[in-house]
Coordinates of C-alpha atoms and ligand atoms in Angstrom, one line a residue:
X547 CA -28.3 25.8 -16.3
X548 CA -26.3 22.6 -15.7
X549 CA -25.5 20.0 -12.9
X550 CA -22.6 19.6 -10.5
X551 CA -21.4 16.4 -9.4
X552 CA -19.9 15.9 -5.7
X553 CA -18.0 12.6 -5.3
X554 CA -17.1 11.7 -1.6
X555 CA -14.1 9.4 -2.3
X556 CA -12.2 9.9 0.9
X557 CA -13.4 6.7 2.6
X558 CA -10.5 4.2 3.7
X559 CA -12.8 1.0 2.9
X560 CA -11.8 -0.8 6.0
X561 CA -14.5 -3.3 5.5
X562 CA -13.1 -3.9 1.9
X563 CA -9.5 -4.7 3.1
X564 CA -6.4 -4.2 1.1
X565 CA -3.6 -1.6 0.9
X566 CA -5.4 1.3 -1.1
X567 CA -8.2 3.5 -0.2
X568 CA -11.6 2.1 -1.6
X569 CA -11.9 4.6 -4.3
X570 CA -8.4 3.6 -5.8
X571 CA -9.1 0.0 -5.7
X572 CA -9.5 -1.3 -9.3
X573 CA -12.0 -3.2 -11.2
X574 CA -11.2 -4.3 -14.9
X575 CA -7.8 -2.4 -14.5
X576 CA -9.4 1.0 -13.4
X577 CA -10.1 2.5 -10.3
X578 CA -13.5 2.6 -8.7
X579 CA -13.2 6.4 -8.9
X580 CA -12.6 6.4 -12.7
X581 CA -15.5 4.1 -13.2
X582 CA -17.8 6.4 -11.2
X583 CA -16.7 9.7 -13.0
X584 CA -17.1 8.0 -16.2
X585 CA -20.7 6.7 -15.4
X586 CA -21.7 10.2 -14.5
X587 CA -20.2 11.7 -17.6
X588 CA -22.3 9.1 -19.6
X589 CA -25.5 10.6 -18.4
X590 CA -25.7 13.2 -21.2
X591 CA -29.1 14.6 -20.2
X592 CA -27.7 15.7 -16.7
X593 CA -25.2 18.2 -18.5
X594 CA -22.5 17.9 -15.9
X595 CA -20.3 21.0 -15.9
X596 CA -18.5 20.6 -12.8
X597 CA -16.9 17.7 -10.7
X598 CA -15.6 18.2 -7.1
X599 CA -14.1 15.2 -5.6
X600 CA -13.2 14.6 -2.0
X601 CA -10.2 12.3 -1.6
X602 CA -8.0 11.1 1.3
X603 CA -5.6 14.0 2.2
X604 CA -2.3 13.9 0.3
X605 CA -3.8 12.2 -2.7
X606 CA -5.3 15.4 -4.3
X607 CA -2.6 15.8 -7.0
X608 CA -2.5 12.3 -8.0
X609 CA -6.2 12.2 -8.3
X610 CA -6.2 15.5 -10.4
X611 CA -3.8 13.8 -13.0
X612 CA -5.9 10.6 -13.0
X613 CA -9.1 12.2 -13.7
X614 CA -8.5 15.1 -15.9
X615 CA -8.8 12.8 -19.2
X616 CA -12.3 11.9 -18.1
X617 CA -13.6 15.3 -17.3
X618 CA -13.4 17.0 -20.5
X619 CA -15.6 19.6 -21.1
X620 CA -16.3 20.1 -17.2
X621 CA -14.5 21.8 -14.5
X622 CA -12.6 19.3 -12.1
X623 CA -11.8 20.1 -8.4
X624 CA -10.2 17.9 -5.9
X625 CA -10.4 18.6 -2.1
X626 CA -9.1 16.7 1.0
X627 CA -12.0 14.8 2.5
X628 CA -12.8 14.8 6.4
X629 CA -13.1 12.0 8.9
X630 CA -17.0 11.4 8.3
X631 CA -18.5 11.1 5.1
X632 CA -20.7 14.4 5.7
X633 CA -17.4 16.2 6.3
X634 CA -16.2 15.1 2.9
X635 CA -19.5 16.2 1.1
X636 CA -19.3 19.5 2.7
X637 CA -15.8 20.3 2.0
X638 CA -16.5 19.5 -1.6
X639 CA -19.9 21.5 -1.6
X640 CA -17.9 24.6 -0.6
X641 CA -16.2 24.4 -3.9
X642 CA -19.4 24.1 -6.1
X643 CA -20.2 27.3 -8.0
X644 CA -23.2 29.3 -6.7
X645 CA -23.9 30.4 -10.3
X646 CA -25.1 28.3 -13.2
X647 CA -26.0 25.2 -11.3
X648 CA -29.5 24.1 -10.9
X649 CA -28.8 20.6 -9.5
X650 CA -26.2 19.1 -7.4
X651 CA -25.6 15.4 -7.3
X652 CA -23.8 13.6 -4.5
X653 CA -22.5 10.3 -5.7
X654 CA -20.6 7.8 -3.7
X655 CA -17.3 6.4 -5.6
X656 CA -18.1 3.3 -4.3
X657 CA -21.4 3.0 -6.5
X658 CA -19.2 3.0 -9.5
X659 CA -21.4 1.2 -11.8
X660 CA -24.8 3.2 -11.5
X661 CA -26.6 3.2 -15.0
X662 CA -26.7 6.7 -16.8
X663 CA -30.6 6.3 -16.9
X664 CA -30.8 6.2 -13.0
X665 CA -28.6 9.5 -13.0
X666 CA -30.9 11.0 -15.8
X667 CA -34.1 10.2 -13.5
X668 CA -32.6 12.0 -10.6
X669 CA -31.6 14.9 -12.5
X670 CA -35.1 15.1 -14.3
X671 CA -37.1 15.0 -10.9
X672 CA -34.9 17.7 -9.3
X673 CA -35.5 19.9 -12.6
X674 CA -39.2 19.0 -12.3
X675 CA -39.3 20.7 -8.9
X676 CA -38.5 18.0 -6.4
X677 CA -35.9 19.6 -4.1
X678 CA -34.3 16.2 -2.7
X679 CA -34.4 13.2 -4.8
X680 CA -33.0 9.6 -4.2
X681 CA -32.9 6.6 -6.2
X682 CA -34.2 3.5 -4.5
X683 CA -34.7 -0.3 -5.0
X684 CA -37.1 -2.7 -3.0
X685 CA -35.9 -4.3 0.2
X686 CA -35.6 -8.1 -0.5
X687 CA -34.8 -9.3 3.1
X688 CA -37.1 -9.1 6.0
X689 CA -35.7 -6.1 8.1
X690 CA -36.1 -6.3 12.0
X691 CA -35.5 -3.4 14.3
X692 CA -33.3 -5.0 17.4
X693 CA -32.2 -3.5 20.7
X694 CA -28.9 -3.3 22.3
X695 CA -29.0 -7.0 23.5
X696 CA -29.9 -8.4 20.1
X697 CA -33.6 -8.8 20.8
X698 CA -36.2 -8.1 18.1
X699 CA -38.0 -5.0 18.9
X700 CA -40.3 -5.1 15.7
X701 CA -40.5 -5.9 12.1
X702 CA -41.4 -3.0 9.8
X703 CA -43.8 -3.8 6.8
X704 CA -41.4 -4.7 4.0
X705 CA -43.5 -3.3 1.3
X706 CA -43.0 0.2 2.9
X707 CA -39.2 0.1 2.9
X708 CA -36.6 0.7 0.2
X709 CA -32.9 0.6 -0.1
X710 CA -31.4 4.0 -0.9
X711 CA -28.6 4.6 -3.3
X712 CA -26.8 7.5 -5.0
X713 CA -26.6 9.8 -6.9
X714 CA -28.7 11.8 -4.6
X715 CA -29.9 14.9 -6.3
X716 CA -30.6 18.4 -4.8
X717 CA -31.7 22.0 -5.4
X718 CA -28.2 23.5 -4.6
X719 CA -29.6 25.9 -1.9
X720 CA -31.3 23.4 0.1
X721 CA -28.1 21.1 0.0
X722 CA -26.1 24.0 1.4
X723 CA -28.8 24.6 4.0
X724 CA -28.9 21.0 5.0
X725 CA -25.0 20.9 5.5
X726 CA -25.1 24.0 7.6
X727 CA -27.3 22.3 10.1
X728 CA -27.0 19.2 12.4
X729 CA -25.0 16.5 10.6
X730 CA -24.4 14.3 13.4
X731 CA -25.1 10.5 12.5
X732 CA -26.3 11.3 9.1
X733 CA -25.6 8.4 6.7
X734 CA -26.7 10.2 3.7
X735 CA -27.5 13.8 2.4
X736 CA -31.0 13.2 1.9
X737 CA -31.4 12.5 5.7
X738 CA -30.2 16.2 6.4
X739 CA -33.0 17.6 4.2
X740 CA -35.5 15.4 6.0
X741 CA -34.3 17.0 9.3
X742 CA -35.3 20.4 7.8
X743 CA -38.6 19.0 7.1
X744 CA -38.2 18.9 3.4
X745 CA -40.1 16.1 1.6
X746 CA -37.6 13.7 -0.4
X747 CA -38.7 12.3 -3.7
X748 CA -37.8 8.6 -4.7
X749 CA -37.2 7.4 -8.2
X750 CA -36.3 4.0 -9.6
X751 CA -32.7 2.9 -8.8
X752 CA -30.8 0.0 -10.0
X753 CA -29.3 -3.3 -8.8
X754 CA -26.3 -2.3 -10.5
X755 CA -25.8 0.7 -8.4
X756 CA -24.7 -1.4 -5.6
X757 CA -22.0 -0.1 -3.2
X758 CA -18.6 -1.9 -3.2
X759 CA -18.2 -2.5 0.6
X760 CA -16.8 -6.0 1.0
X761 CA -14.3 -8.3 -0.8
X762 CA -17.2 -10.1 -2.6
X763 CA -18.5 -6.9 -4.1
X764 CA -15.1 -6.5 -6.1
X765 CA -16.0 -9.9 -7.6
X766 CA -19.6 -8.8 -8.4
X767 CA -18.2 -5.7 -10.1
X768 CA -15.8 -7.7 -12.1
X769 CA -18.6 -9.7 -13.3
X770 CA -20.9 -6.6 -14.1
X771 CA -18.2 -4.9 -16.2
X772 CA -17.4 -8.1 -18.0
X773 CA -21.2 -8.6 -18.9
X774 CA -21.4 -4.9 -19.9
X775 CA -18.4 -5.5 -22.5
X776 CA -19.8 -8.7 -23.9
Ligands
C5P1255 O1 -18.1 4.2 4.2 P1 -19.2 4.1 3.1 O2 -19.3 3.0 2.3 O3 -20.7 4.5 3.6 O4 -18.8 5.5 2.2 C1 -19.5 5.9 1.1 C2 -18.9 6.8 0.3 O5 -18.4 8.0 1.2 C3 -17.6 6.3 -0.2 O6 -17.4 6.6 -1.7 C4 -16.4 6.8 0.6 O7 -15.2 7.0 -0.1 C5 -17.0 8.2 0.9 N1 -16.5 8.7 2.4 C6 -15.8 9.9 2.3 N2 -15.1 10.4 3.5 C7 -15.4 9.7 4.5 C8 -15.9 8.4 4.6 C9 -16.4 7.8 3.5 O8 -15.6 10.6 1.3 N3 -14.7 10.1 5.6

């Protein structure tokens, strides 16, 4: 049995700015998407046999050529993404083989520098019987819930809050069931499993798995890459 990786990379990256879609923005001379694929391949215990990448429509051929050298020993399929992240994940999920896969990872291209040990922890937890697994880190800010007028409603106890990262790992049939249901407003795939009443397991994430979202995140990514190569 082996693992399949879905990478939603079809976002336009409006908060990041710039000409190219976010996944094609470069750090250290290579696109975020290449960094993300290389990171997943480095998690050797995950035994990745299959990559399915959702990209902006029209860029499928270019991405196939770009990623082929990094996916040696695994199958690689590229699909046009949709208007919401869940549409992109579902389009990719339709191409994941049903046989021979015991874990499906869904990993944001924008979390390009996740360390291999986080990926291995997620896969190990799925293989140990957890049907849905997310990497998390503690929240450092105090979080408040506010109403539409910007007034504070309440302040949840920070000790019970975590920030959720990717890759998220799933038992394949659960992920298919989750995406066949109500996906409205879902910002991650674990949320869809929660809607089915499934318990989602957490494992330790990493600060290095931050999501490149705003221009300053590109600077942080350049620094992190330089530190890793020192
Ligand atoms: O927009 P956000 O940063 O939450 O996107 C997370 C990931 O989902 C990114 O890798 C982005 O490319 C991807 N995405 C997608 N299709 C969309 C929107 C986002 O594949 N329609």
